[in-house]
Every structure is written in structure tokens, then in C-alpha cells.
Amino acid sequence: MYNISPFCCCKLNGNKNQFYREKKAQQQVLKMTFSKLFQHFTLLLFASFFHTSFQESSVQKGPSCDTPYKVKMLVAVNTKRHLHQAPSVGINIETTMGEYTQNLSEYYAGQRADRPEPDTPYGEVLLSYDSSYETATSVIYNELYNETLVSEYSQWYGKELPSRELRRKFARFTQLVWWCHGDVAFGCADKTPNERMLVVTFEPQGNLLGKYAKNVKRPRVKSILGESDADFNVPSEGLGRRHPTPCD
């Protein structure tokens, strides 16, 4: 018959109790770890939601890029075109040209992953400006029609621009006043709360080699005629429809 020592039983019980204590401690550590991970995940999810909501609420800080806004830009465009003896252009809205122009502005603003492809070549101008203080009219006058560059162009009226550097330098101005334009489209999208990307497209395409002398004309002399700036605010013709191309 075997005798079991009380000391041996105590030792076995002690080992068993130690095992359970260690196992319980491990469970508590795991529980605390999962609890902290859950808290971090919740905070990250909340921060992501707050950041997205803030961007969506703040992206429209500038004036809405709606049809009235675009009409103001159209009037400004036609004002400068008329000053340089070019016919008025009309807004192309309900066509692929208008849709393409808007999609292109959203691409440059980072709202689209892929750059849209036009169905036909357009004359394109990309502008970036602070929509919190620049109006639709001022962005055309200050960004698209740069007075300093216009003054520098005075020696090239009636001539061809001989180099790529010059054509690139005056590209915005020559595209704006190019005589053989019939349609214009505007697209704008906000990249940040203050920065707006504006794309202006013209049809037919301007800035063509060998045609600068014919299409970029000298400005009219207002002082001799006694006219004011208001006399050059040409009405917004062709709104929402295809405007006849003046050189067809």
C-alpha cells in the first residue's frame, strides 16, 4: 500500500494554483491589449470620419461654380475678346465639351483619378486661384489676361511667334483673344478650401502654328473713341447652345 506524503500534495496543489494564476494573468493581459487596440481603432475611425466630413463641409468655401458664375466669366472673356477685335463666343454647356471641361477641372483638383480624354482637340487653359477673394471676373482679367504679357506682345501683332518659348509664354493670352473661336466652356473644382482649379476650353482649337498673325489682333484704341470699359462688356451670347464658329 502506497503512502502519499502531505508535503507532496501541498506541492502539487501549489503548482496547480501557480498555473491558474499565470493563466489568469495572461488572460488579463490579452484582455487589456484587445481593449487598447479597440480604443485605438475607434479613435482612428472617428478621426477619419471627422477629417472627411471637414473636407466635404469646407470644400465649398468659395462661391459656387454654377451657371451664373460661368456666365460672369463668359462676359469677362468676351470683353477682352471684343477689345482685341475678336467675335464673341458662346458657352457650351449641355454637350460633351462642357462635360469634358468640368471633368478635367475635377481631375486637376484631385477629385478624379484618371484624366479625361476629349472627343476633339480643344484649346485649353488651366488656372489656379484663391476662390475666397477672387471673383469670376477678376480671375479672367488678372490670370488669363495678364496686362504685363499683353504689353510685351505688342511687337508681335501681325507676325508669327518664332519660338516655342514665346508661344508658351503668351499661350493664355493668345488662346483667349484667338479670333477663330466659336465656343467656350468653363469647368471649376475646389482642390482645397481656398484653391480652385479652373479650366477654360475653346473650340476650334487656337494657338496654331502659322496662324498667329491672322488670329491675334491689336487692341482697339479706346481713348480716341472716348469709350469706357463698360462699353466692352459684350453680352453673353450662345448660352447653352452651339455658337456658330466665326471662321467656318
Coordinates of N, CA and C in Angstrom, one line a residue, residues 33-245:
T33 N -4.9 44.2 -23.8 CA -4.4 44.5 -25.2 C -5.5 44.7 -26.2
F34 N -6.4 43.8 -26.2 CA -7.6 43.9 -27.1 C -8.4 45.2 -26.9
S35 N -8.5 45.5 -25.6 CA -9.2 46.7 -25.2 C -8.6 48.0 -25.8
K36 N -7.2 48.0 -25.6 CA -6.5 49.2 -26.1 C -6.5 49.3 -27.7
L37 N -6.4 48.1 -28.3 CA -6.5 48.1 -29.8 C -7.8 48.6 -30.2
F38 N -8.9 48.1 -29.5 CA -10.2 48.6 -29.9 C -10.4 50.1 -29.7
Q39 N -9.8 50.6 -28.6 CA -9.8 52.1 -28.4 C -9.1 52.8 -29.5
H40 N -7.9 52.3 -29.9 CA -7.1 53.0 -31.0 C -7.9 52.9 -32.3
F41 N -8.5 51.8 -32.6 CA -9.3 51.6 -33.8 C -10.4 52.6 -33.8
T42 N -11.1 52.7 -32.7 CA -12.3 53.6 -32.6 C -11.8 55.1 -32.8
L43 N -10.7 55.5 -32.2 CA -10.2 56.8 -32.4 C -9.8 57.1 -33.8
L44 N -9.1 56.1 -34.5 CA -8.7 56.3 -35.9 C -10.0 56.4 -36.8
L45 N -11.0 55.6 -36.5 CA -12.2 55.6 -37.3 C -12.9 57.0 -37.1
F46 N -12.9 57.5 -35.9 CA -13.6 58.8 -35.7 C -12.8 59.9 -36.3
A47 N -11.4 59.8 -36.2 CA -10.6 60.9 -36.8 C -10.8 60.9 -38.3
S48 N -10.8 59.7 -38.9 CA -11.0 59.6 -40.4 C -12.4 60.2 -40.8
F49 N -13.4 59.8 -40.0 CA -14.7 60.4 -40.4 C -14.8 61.9 -40.2
F50 N -14.1 62.4 -39.1 CA -14.1 63.8 -38.9 C -13.4 64.6 -40.0
H51 N -12.2 64.0 -40.4 CA -11.4 64.6 -41.5 C -12.2 64.7 -42.8
T52 N -12.9 63.6 -43.1 CA -13.6 63.5 -44.4 C -14.8 64.5 -44.3
S53 N -15.5 64.5 -43.2 CA -16.6 65.5 -43.0 C -16.2 66.9 -43.1
F54 N -15.0 67.2 -42.5 CA -14.5 68.6 -42.5 C -14.1 69.0 -43.9
Q55 N -13.5 68.1 -44.7 CA -13.2 68.4 -46.1 C -14.4 68.6 -46.9
E56 N -15.4 67.8 -46.7 CA -16.7 67.9 -47.5 C -17.4 69.2 -47.2
S57 N -17.3 69.6 -45.9 CA -18.0 70.8 -45.5 C -17.2 72.1 -45.8
S58 N -15.9 72.0 -46.0 CA -15.1 73.2 -46.2 C -14.7 73.4 -47.7
V59 N -15.0 72.4 -48.5 CA -14.6 72.4 -49.9 C -15.3 73.5 -50.7
Q60 N -16.5 73.9 -50.2 CA -17.3 74.9 -50.9 C -17.2 76.3 -50.3
K61 N -16.0 76.6 -49.8 CA -15.8 77.9 -49.1 C -16.0 79.0 -50.1
G62 N -15.5 78.8 -51.4 CA -15.6 79.8 -52.4 C -17.0 79.9 -53.0
P63 N -17.3 80.8 -53.9 CA -18.6 80.9 -54.5 C -18.9 79.6 -55.3
S64 N -20.1 79.3 -55.4 CA -20.5 78.1 -56.2 C -20.1 78.2 -57.6
C65 N -19.6 77.2 -58.2 CA -19.2 77.2 -59.6 C -20.4 76.8 -60.5
D66 N -21.5 77.6 -60.4 CA -22.7 77.3 -61.1 C -22.8 78.1 -62.4
T67 N -23.9 77.9 -63.1 CA -24.1 78.6 -64.4 C -24.0 80.1 -64.3
P68 N -24.6 80.8 -63.3 CA -24.4 82.3 -63.2 C -22.9 82.7 -63.0
Y69 N -22.2 81.8 -62.3 CA -20.8 82.1 -62.1 C -20.0 82.0 -63.4
K70 N -20.4 81.0 -64.2 CA -19.7 80.8 -65.5 C -20.2 81.9 -66.5
V71 N -21.4 82.4 -66.4 CA -21.8 83.5 -67.3 C -21.0 84.7 -67.0
K72 N -20.7 85.0 -65.7 CA -19.8 86.2 -65.4 C -18.5 86.0 -66.1
M73 N -17.9 84.8 -66.1 CA -16.6 84.6 -66.7 C -16.8 84.7 -68.2
L74 N -17.9 84.3 -68.8 CA -18.1 84.5 -70.2 C -18.1 85.9 -70.6
V75 N -18.8 86.8 -69.8 CA -18.9 88.2 -70.1 C -17.4 88.8 -70.1
A76 N -16.7 88.4 -69.1 CA -15.3 88.9 -69.0 C -14.4 88.4 -70.1
V77 N -14.6 87.2 -70.6 CA -13.9 86.6 -71.7 C -14.3 87.4 -73.0
N78 N -15.6 87.7 -73.2 CA -16.0 88.4 -74.4 C -15.6 89.9 -74.3
T79 N -15.5 90.4 -73.1 CA -15.0 91.8 -73.0 C -13.6 91.9 -73.6
K80 N -12.7 91.0 -73.2 CA -11.3 91.1 -73.7 C -11.2 90.7 -75.1
R81 N -12.0 89.8 -75.6 CA -12.0 89.4 -77.0 C -12.5 90.6 -77.9
H82 N -13.5 91.3 -77.4 CA -14.0 92.4 -78.2 C -13.0 93.5 -78.2
L83 N -12.2 93.7 -77.1 CA -11.2 94.7 -77.1 C -10.1 94.4 -78.2
H84 N -9.9 93.1 -78.5 CA -8.9 92.7 -79.5 C -9.6 92.3 -80.8
Q85 N -10.7 92.9 -81.1 CA -11.4 92.8 -82.4 C -11.8 91.4 -82.7
A86 N -12.0 90.5 -81.7 CA -12.4 89.1 -81.9 C -13.9 89.0 -81.6
P87 N -14.6 88.1 -82.4 CA -16.1 87.9 -82.2 C -16.4 87.3 -80.8
S88 N -17.6 87.5 -80.3 CA -18.0 86.9 -79.1 C -18.1 85.4 -79.2
V89 N -17.9 84.7 -78.1 CA -18.0 83.2 -78.1 C -19.2 82.9 -77.2
G90 N -19.8 81.7 -77.4 CA -20.9 81.3 -76.5 C -20.5 80.1 -75.7
I91 N -21.2 80.0 -74.5 CA -20.9 78.9 -73.6 C -21.5 77.6 -74.2
N92 N -20.7 76.6 -74.1 CA -21.0 75.2 -74.5 C -21.3 74.4 -73.2
I93 N -22.5 74.2 -72.8 CA -22.8 73.6 -71.5 C -23.4 72.2 -71.7
E94 N -24.4 72.0 -72.4 CA -25.1 70.8 -72.5 C -24.5 69.8 -73.6
T95 N -23.2 69.8 -73.7 CA -22.6 69.0 -74.7 C -21.4 68.3 -74.1
T96 N -20.7 67.4 -74.9 CA -19.6 66.7 -74.4 C -18.4 67.7 -74.1
M97 N -18.4 68.8 -74.7 CA -17.3 69.8 -74.5 C -17.5 70.3 -73.0
G98 N -18.7 70.7 -72.7 CA -18.9 71.2 -71.3 C -18.6 70.1 -70.3
E99 N -19.0 68.9 -70.5 CA -18.8 67.8 -69.6 C -17.3 67.5 -69.5
Y100 N -16.6 67.5 -70.6 CA -15.2 67.2 -70.6 C -14.5 68.3 -69.8
T101 N -14.8 69.5 -70.0 CA -14.1 70.6 -69.3 C -14.3 70.5 -67.8
Q102 N -15.5 70.2 -67.3 CA -15.8 70.1 -65.9 C -15.0 68.9 -65.3
N103 N -15.0 67.8 -66.1 CA -14.3 66.6 -65.6 C -12.8 66.8 -65.5
L104 N -12.3 67.6 -66.4 CA -10.8 68.0 -66.4 C -10.5 68.8 -65.2
S105 N -11.3 69.7 -64.9 CA -11.0 70.6 -63.7 C -11.1 69.7 -62.4
E106 N -12.0 68.7 -62.4 CA -12.0 67.8 -61.2 C -10.8 67.0 -61.1
Y107 N -10.3 66.6 -62.3 CA -9.0 65.8 -62.3 C -7.9 66.6 -61.7
Y108 N -7.7 67.9 -62.2 CA -6.6 68.7 -61.7 C -6.8 69.0 -60.2
A109 N -8.1 69.0 -59.7 CA -8.3 69.3 -58.3 C -8.1 68.0 -57.4
G110 N -7.8 66.9 -58.0 CA -7.6 65.7 -57.3 C -8.9 64.9 -57.0
Q111 N -10.0 65.3 -57.6 CA -11.2 64.6 -57.4 C -11.5 63.4 -58.3
R112 N -10.6 63.3 -59.3 CA -10.7 62.2 -60.3 C -9.4 61.5 -60.4
A113 N -9.3 60.2 -60.6 CA -8.1 59.5 -60.7 C -7.5 59.6 -62.1
D114 N -8.4 59.5 -63.1 CA -8.0 59.4 -64.5 C -8.3 60.7 -65.2
R115 N -7.3 61.1 -66.1 CA -7.5 62.3 -66.9 C -8.5 62.0 -68.0
P116 N -9.5 62.8 -68.2 CA -10.5 62.6 -69.3 C -9.8 62.9 -70.6
E117 N -10.3 62.2 -71.6 CA -9.8 62.4 -73.0 C -10.9 63.1 -73.8
P118 N -10.5 64.2 -74.5 CA -11.5 64.9 -75.3 C -11.9 64.1 -76.6
D119 N -13.1 64.3 -77.1 CA -13.5 63.7 -78.3 C -13.0 64.5 -79.5
T120 N -12.6 65.7 -79.3 CA -12.0 66.5 -80.4 C -11.0 67.5 -79.8
P121 N -10.0 67.9 -80.5 CA -9.0 68.8 -79.9 C -9.6 70.2 -79.5
Y122 N -9.3 70.6 -78.3 CA -9.8 71.9 -77.8 C -8.6 72.8 -77.4
G123 N -8.7 74.1 -77.4 CA -7.7 74.9 -76.9 C -8.0 75.0 -75.4
E124 N -7.0 74.6 -74.6 CA -7.2 74.5 -73.1 C -6.3 75.5 -72.4
V125 N -6.9 76.1 -71.3 CA -6.2 76.9 -70.4 C -6.5 76.5 -69.0
L126 N -5.4 76.2 -68.2 CA -5.6 75.8 -66.8 C -5.2 77.0 -65.9
L127 N -6.0 77.3 -64.9 CA -5.8 78.4 -64.0 C -6.0 77.9 -62.5
S128 N -5.2 78.4 -61.6 CA -5.4 78.1 -60.2 C -5.4 79.4 -59.5
Y129 N -6.5 79.6 -58.6 CA -6.6 80.9 -58.0 C -7.3 80.7 -56.6
D130 N -7.2 81.7 -55.8 CA -7.8 81.7 -54.5 C -9.3 82.2 -54.6
S131 N -10.1 81.2 -54.5 CA -11.6 81.5 -54.7 C -12.2 82.2 -53.5
S132 N -11.4 82.4 -52.4 CA -12.0 83.1 -51.3 C -12.0 84.6 -51.5
Y133 N -11.2 85.1 -52.4 CA -11.3 86.6 -52.7 C -11.3 87.0 -54.1
E134 N -10.9 86.1 -55.0 CA -11.0 86.5 -56.5 C -12.4 86.1 -57.0
T135 N -13.0 87.1 -57.7 CA -14.3 86.9 -58.3 C -14.1 86.2 -59.7
A136 N -15.3 85.8 -60.3 CA -15.2 85.2 -61.6 C -14.7 86.1 -62.6
T137 N -15.0 87.4 -62.5 CA -14.5 88.4 -63.5 C -13.0 88.7 -63.3
S138 N -12.6 88.8 -62.0 CA -11.2 89.2 -61.7 C -10.2 88.1 -62.1
V139 N -10.6 86.8 -62.0 CA -9.7 85.7 -62.4 C -9.4 85.7 -63.9
I140 N -10.4 86.2 -64.7 CA -10.2 86.3 -66.1 C -9.3 87.4 -66.4
Y141 N -9.6 88.6 -65.8 CA -8.8 89.8 -66.0 C -7.4 89.7 -65.5
N142 N -7.2 89.1 -64.3 CA -5.9 89.0 -63.7 C -5.0 87.8 -64.1
E143 N -5.7 86.7 -64.3 CA -4.9 85.4 -64.5 C -4.9 85.1 -66.0
L144 N -6.0 85.2 -66.7 CA -6.0 84.9 -68.1 C -5.5 86.0 -69.0
Y145 N -5.9 87.2 -68.7 CA -5.4 88.4 -69.4 C -4.4 89.2 -68.6
N146 N -3.2 88.8 -68.7 CA -2.1 89.4 -67.9 C -1.7 90.7 -68.6
E147 N -1.9 91.8 -68.0 CA -1.6 93.1 -68.6 C -0.1 93.2 -69.0
T148 N 0.8 92.7 -68.2 CA 2.2 92.8 -68.4 C 2.6 92.0 -69.7
L149 N 2.1 90.8 -69.8 CA 2.3 90.0 -71.0 C 1.7 90.6 -72.3
V150 N 0.5 91.1 -72.1 CA -0.2 91.7 -73.2 C 0.6 92.9 -73.7
S151 N 1.2 93.7 -72.8 CA 2.1 94.8 -73.3 C 3.3 94.3 -74.0
E152 N 3.9 93.2 -73.5 CA 5.1 92.6 -74.2 C 4.8 92.0 -75.5
Y153 N 3.5 91.7 -75.8 CA 3.1 91.1 -77.0 C 3.0 92.1 -78.1
S154 N 3.0 93.4 -77.8 CA 2.8 94.5 -78.8 C 3.6 94.4 -80.0
Q155 N 4.8 93.9 -79.9 CA 5.8 93.8 -81.0 C 5.4 92.6 -82.0
W156 N 4.5 91.8 -81.6 CA 4.2 90.6 -82.4 C 2.9 90.6 -83.1
Y157 N 2.1 91.6 -82.9 CA 0.9 91.7 -83.7 C 1.2 91.7 -85.2
G158 N 0.4 90.9 -85.9 CA 0.6 90.8 -87.4 C 1.8 89.9 -87.7
K159 N 2.4 89.2 -86.8 CA 3.5 88.4 -87.0 C 3.3 87.0 -86.4
E160 N 4.2 86.1 -86.8 CA 4.1 84.7 -86.2 C 5.1 84.7 -85.1
L161 N 4.8 84.0 -84.0 CA 5.7 83.8 -82.9 C 6.7 82.8 -83.3
P162 N 8.0 83.1 -83.3 CA 9.1 82.3 -84.0 C 9.6 81.1 -83.1
S163 N 9.3 81.1 -81.8 CA 9.8 80.0 -81.0 C 8.8 79.4 -80.1
R164 N 9.1 78.2 -79.6 CA 8.2 77.5 -78.7 C 8.1 78.2 -77.4
E165 N 9.3 78.8 -77.0 CA 9.3 79.5 -75.7 C 8.3 80.7 -75.7
L166 N 8.3 81.5 -76.8 CA 7.4 82.6 -76.9 C 5.9 82.1 -77.0
R167 N 5.7 81.1 -77.7 CA 4.3 80.5 -77.8 C 3.8 80.1 -76.4
R168 N 4.7 79.5 -75.7 CA 4.3 79.0 -74.3 C 4.1 80.2 -73.4
K169 N 5.0 81.2 -73.5 CA 4.9 82.4 -72.7 C 3.6 83.1 -72.8
F170 N 3.1 83.3 -74.1 CA 1.9 84.1 -74.4 C 0.7 83.2 -74.6
A171 N 0.8 81.9 -74.2 CA -0.3 80.9 -74.6 C -1.7 81.3 -74.0
R172 N -1.7 81.7 -72.8 CA -3.0 82.0 -72.2 C -3.7 83.2 -72.9
F173 N -2.9 84.3 -73.1 CA -3.4 85.5 -73.8 C -3.9 85.2 -75.2
T174 N -3.0 84.5 -76.0 CA -3.4 84.2 -77.4 C -4.6 83.3 -77.5
Q175 N -4.7 82.4 -76.6 CA -5.8 81.5 -76.6 C -7.1 82.2 -76.3
L176 N -7.0 83.2 -75.4 CA -8.2 84.0 -75.0 C -8.7 84.8 -76.2
V177 N -7.8 85.5 -76.9 CA -8.3 86.5 -77.9 C -8.2 85.9 -79.3
W178 N -7.9 84.6 -79.5 CA -7.8 84.0 -80.8 C -9.1 84.2 -81.6
W179 N -9.0 84.8 -82.7 CA -10.2 85.3 -83.5 C -11.1 84.1 -83.9
C180 N -10.5 83.0 -84.3 CA -11.3 81.9 -84.8 C -11.7 81.0 -83.7
H181 N -12.4 81.5 -82.7 CA -13.1 80.7 -81.7 C -14.6 80.9 -81.8
G182 N -15.4 79.8 -81.6 CA -16.8 79.9 -81.6 C -17.4 79.6 -80.3
D183 N -16.9 78.6 -79.6 CA -17.4 78.1 -78.3 C -16.4 78.2 -77.2
V184 N -16.9 78.4 -76.0 CA -16.0 78.3 -74.8 C -16.8 77.5 -73.7
A185 N -16.0 76.8 -72.9 CA -16.6 76.0 -71.8 C -15.8 76.3 -70.6
F186 N -16.4 76.3 -69.4 CA -15.7 76.5 -68.1 C -16.0 75.3 -67.2
G187 N -14.9 74.9 -66.6 CA -15.0 73.9 -65.5 C -14.2 74.3 -64.3
C188 N -14.8 74.2 -63.1 CA -14.0 74.5 -62.0 C -14.4 73.6 -60.8
A189 N -13.3 73.3 -60.1 CA -13.4 72.4 -58.9 C -12.4 72.8 -57.8
D190 N -12.8 72.7 -56.6 CA -12.0 73.2 -55.5 C -11.0 72.1 -55.0
K191 N -9.7 72.4 -55.1 CA -8.7 71.5 -54.6 C -8.5 71.6 -53.1
T192 N -8.6 72.7 -52.6 CA -8.6 73.0 -51.1 C -9.7 74.0 -50.8
P193 N -9.9 74.3 -49.5 CA -10.9 75.3 -49.2 C -10.7 76.6 -49.9
N194 N -9.5 77.0 -50.2 CA -9.2 78.3 -50.9 C -8.8 78.2 -52.3
E195 N -8.2 77.0 -52.7 CA -7.6 76.9 -54.0 C -8.6 76.3 -55.0
R196 N -8.9 77.0 -56.1 CA -9.9 76.5 -57.1 C -9.1 76.3 -58.4
M197 N -9.4 75.1 -59.0 CA -8.8 74.8 -60.3 C -9.9 75.2 -61.4
L198 N -9.5 76.1 -62.3 CA -10.4 76.5 -63.4 C -9.8 76.1 -64.7
V199 N -10.6 75.4 -65.5 CA -10.2 75.0 -66.9 C -11.1 75.7 -67.8
V200 N -10.5 76.4 -68.8 CA -11.3 77.1 -69.9 C -10.9 76.4 -71.2
T201 N -11.9 75.9 -71.9 CA -11.6 75.3 -73.2 C -12.3 76.1 -74.3
F202 N -11.6 76.2 -75.5 CA -12.1 76.9 -76.6 C -12.2 75.9 -77.8
E203 N -13.2 76.2 -78.7 CA -13.4 75.4 -79.9 C -13.7 76.4 -81.0
P204 N -13.1 76.3 -82.2 CA -12.0 75.4 -82.5 C -10.7 75.7 -81.7
Q205 N -9.8 74.8 -81.8 CA -8.5 75.0 -81.1 C -7.7 76.2 -81.6
G206 N -7.1 76.9 -80.7 CA -6.3 78.1 -81.0 C -4.8 77.8 -80.9
N207 N -4.1 78.8 -81.0 CA -2.6 78.7 -80.8 C -2.0 77.8 -81.8
L208 N -2.4 77.9 -83.1 CA -1.9 77.0 -84.2 C -0.8 77.7 -84.9
L209 N 0.2 76.8 -85.2 CA 1.4 77.3 -85.9 C 1.0 77.9 -87.3
G210 N 1.6 79.1 -87.6 CA 1.4 79.7 -88.9 C 0.1 80.6 -88.9
K211 N -0.6 80.7 -87.8 CA -1.9 81.4 -87.8 C -2.0 82.5 -86.8
Y212 N -0.9 82.8 -86.1 CA -0.9 83.8 -85.1 C -1.2 85.2 -85.7
A213 N -0.6 85.5 -86.8 CA -0.7 86.8 -87.4 C -2.1 87.2 -87.7
K214 N -2.9 86.2 -88.2 CA -4.3 86.4 -88.6 C -5.2 86.4 -87.4
N215 N -4.9 85.7 -86.4 CA -5.9 85.5 -85.3 C -5.7 86.3 -84.0
V216 N -4.5 86.8 -83.8 CA -4.3 87.7 -82.6 C -4.1 89.1 -83.1
K217 N -5.2 89.9 -82.8 CA -5.2 91.2 -83.4 C -4.9 92.3 -82.3
R218 N -4.5 93.5 -82.8 CA -4.2 94.6 -81.9 C -5.4 95.0 -81.1
P219 N -5.3 95.5 -79.9 CA -6.4 96.0 -79.2 C -6.9 97.3 -79.8
R220 N -8.2 97.6 -79.7 CA -8.8 98.8 -80.1 C -8.3 100.0 -79.3
V221 N -8.2 101.2 -79.8 CA -7.8 102.3 -79.1 C -9.0 103.0 -78.5
K222 N -9.2 102.8 -77.2 CA -10.4 103.4 -76.5 C -10.4 104.9 -76.3
S223 N -9.2 105.4 -76.0 CA -9.1 106.8 -75.7 C -9.5 107.7 -76.8
I224 N -9.2 107.3 -78.1 CA -9.6 108.1 -79.3 C -11.1 108.1 -79.5
L225 N -11.7 106.9 -79.2 CA -13.1 106.8 -79.4 C -13.9 107.4 -78.2
G226 N -13.2 107.6 -77.1 CA -13.9 108.2 -76.0 C -14.8 107.2 -75.3
E227 N -14.5 105.9 -75.4 CA -15.3 104.8 -74.8 C -14.8 104.4 -73.4
S228 N -15.7 103.9 -72.6 CA -15.3 103.5 -71.3 C -15.2 101.9 -71.3
D229 N -14.7 101.4 -70.2 CA -14.6 100.0 -70.1 C -15.9 99.3 -70.2
A230 N -17.0 99.9 -69.7 CA -18.3 99.3 -69.7 C -18.8 99.1 -71.1
D231 N -18.3 99.8 -72.1 CA -18.7 99.7 -73.5 C -18.2 98.3 -74.1
F232 N -17.3 97.7 -73.4 CA -16.7 96.5 -73.9 C -17.3 95.2 -73.3
N233 N -18.3 95.4 -72.4 CA -19.0 94.3 -71.8 C -19.9 93.6 -72.7
V234 N -19.4 92.8 -73.6 CA -20.2 92.2 -74.6 C -21.2 91.2 -74.0
P235 N -22.5 91.2 -74.4 CA -23.5 90.2 -73.8 C -23.0 88.8 -74.0
S236 N -23.5 87.9 -73.1 CA -23.1 86.5 -73.1 C -23.9 85.8 -74.1
E237 N -23.5 85.8 -75.4 CA -24.2 85.1 -76.5 C -24.0 83.6 -76.4
G238 N -25.0 82.9 -77.0 CA -24.9 81.5 -77.2 C -24.9 80.7 -75.9
L239 N -25.5 81.1 -74.9 CA -25.6 80.4 -73.6 C -26.3 79.1 -73.8
G240 N -25.6 78.0 -73.5 CA -26.2 76.7 -73.5 C -26.5 76.1 -74.9
R241 N -25.9 76.7 -75.9 CA -26.1 76.1 -77.3 C -24.9 76.3 -78.1
R242 N -24.8 75.6 -79.2 CA -23.6 75.7 -80.1 C -23.6 77.0 -80.8
H243 N -22.5 77.8 -80.6 CA -22.4 79.1 -81.2 C -21.7 79.0 -82.5
P244 N -22.2 79.6 -83.6 CA -21.6 79.5 -84.9 C -20.1 79.9 -84.9
T245 N -19.2 79.1 -85.4 CA -17.8 79.4 -85.4 C -17.6 80.5 -86.4

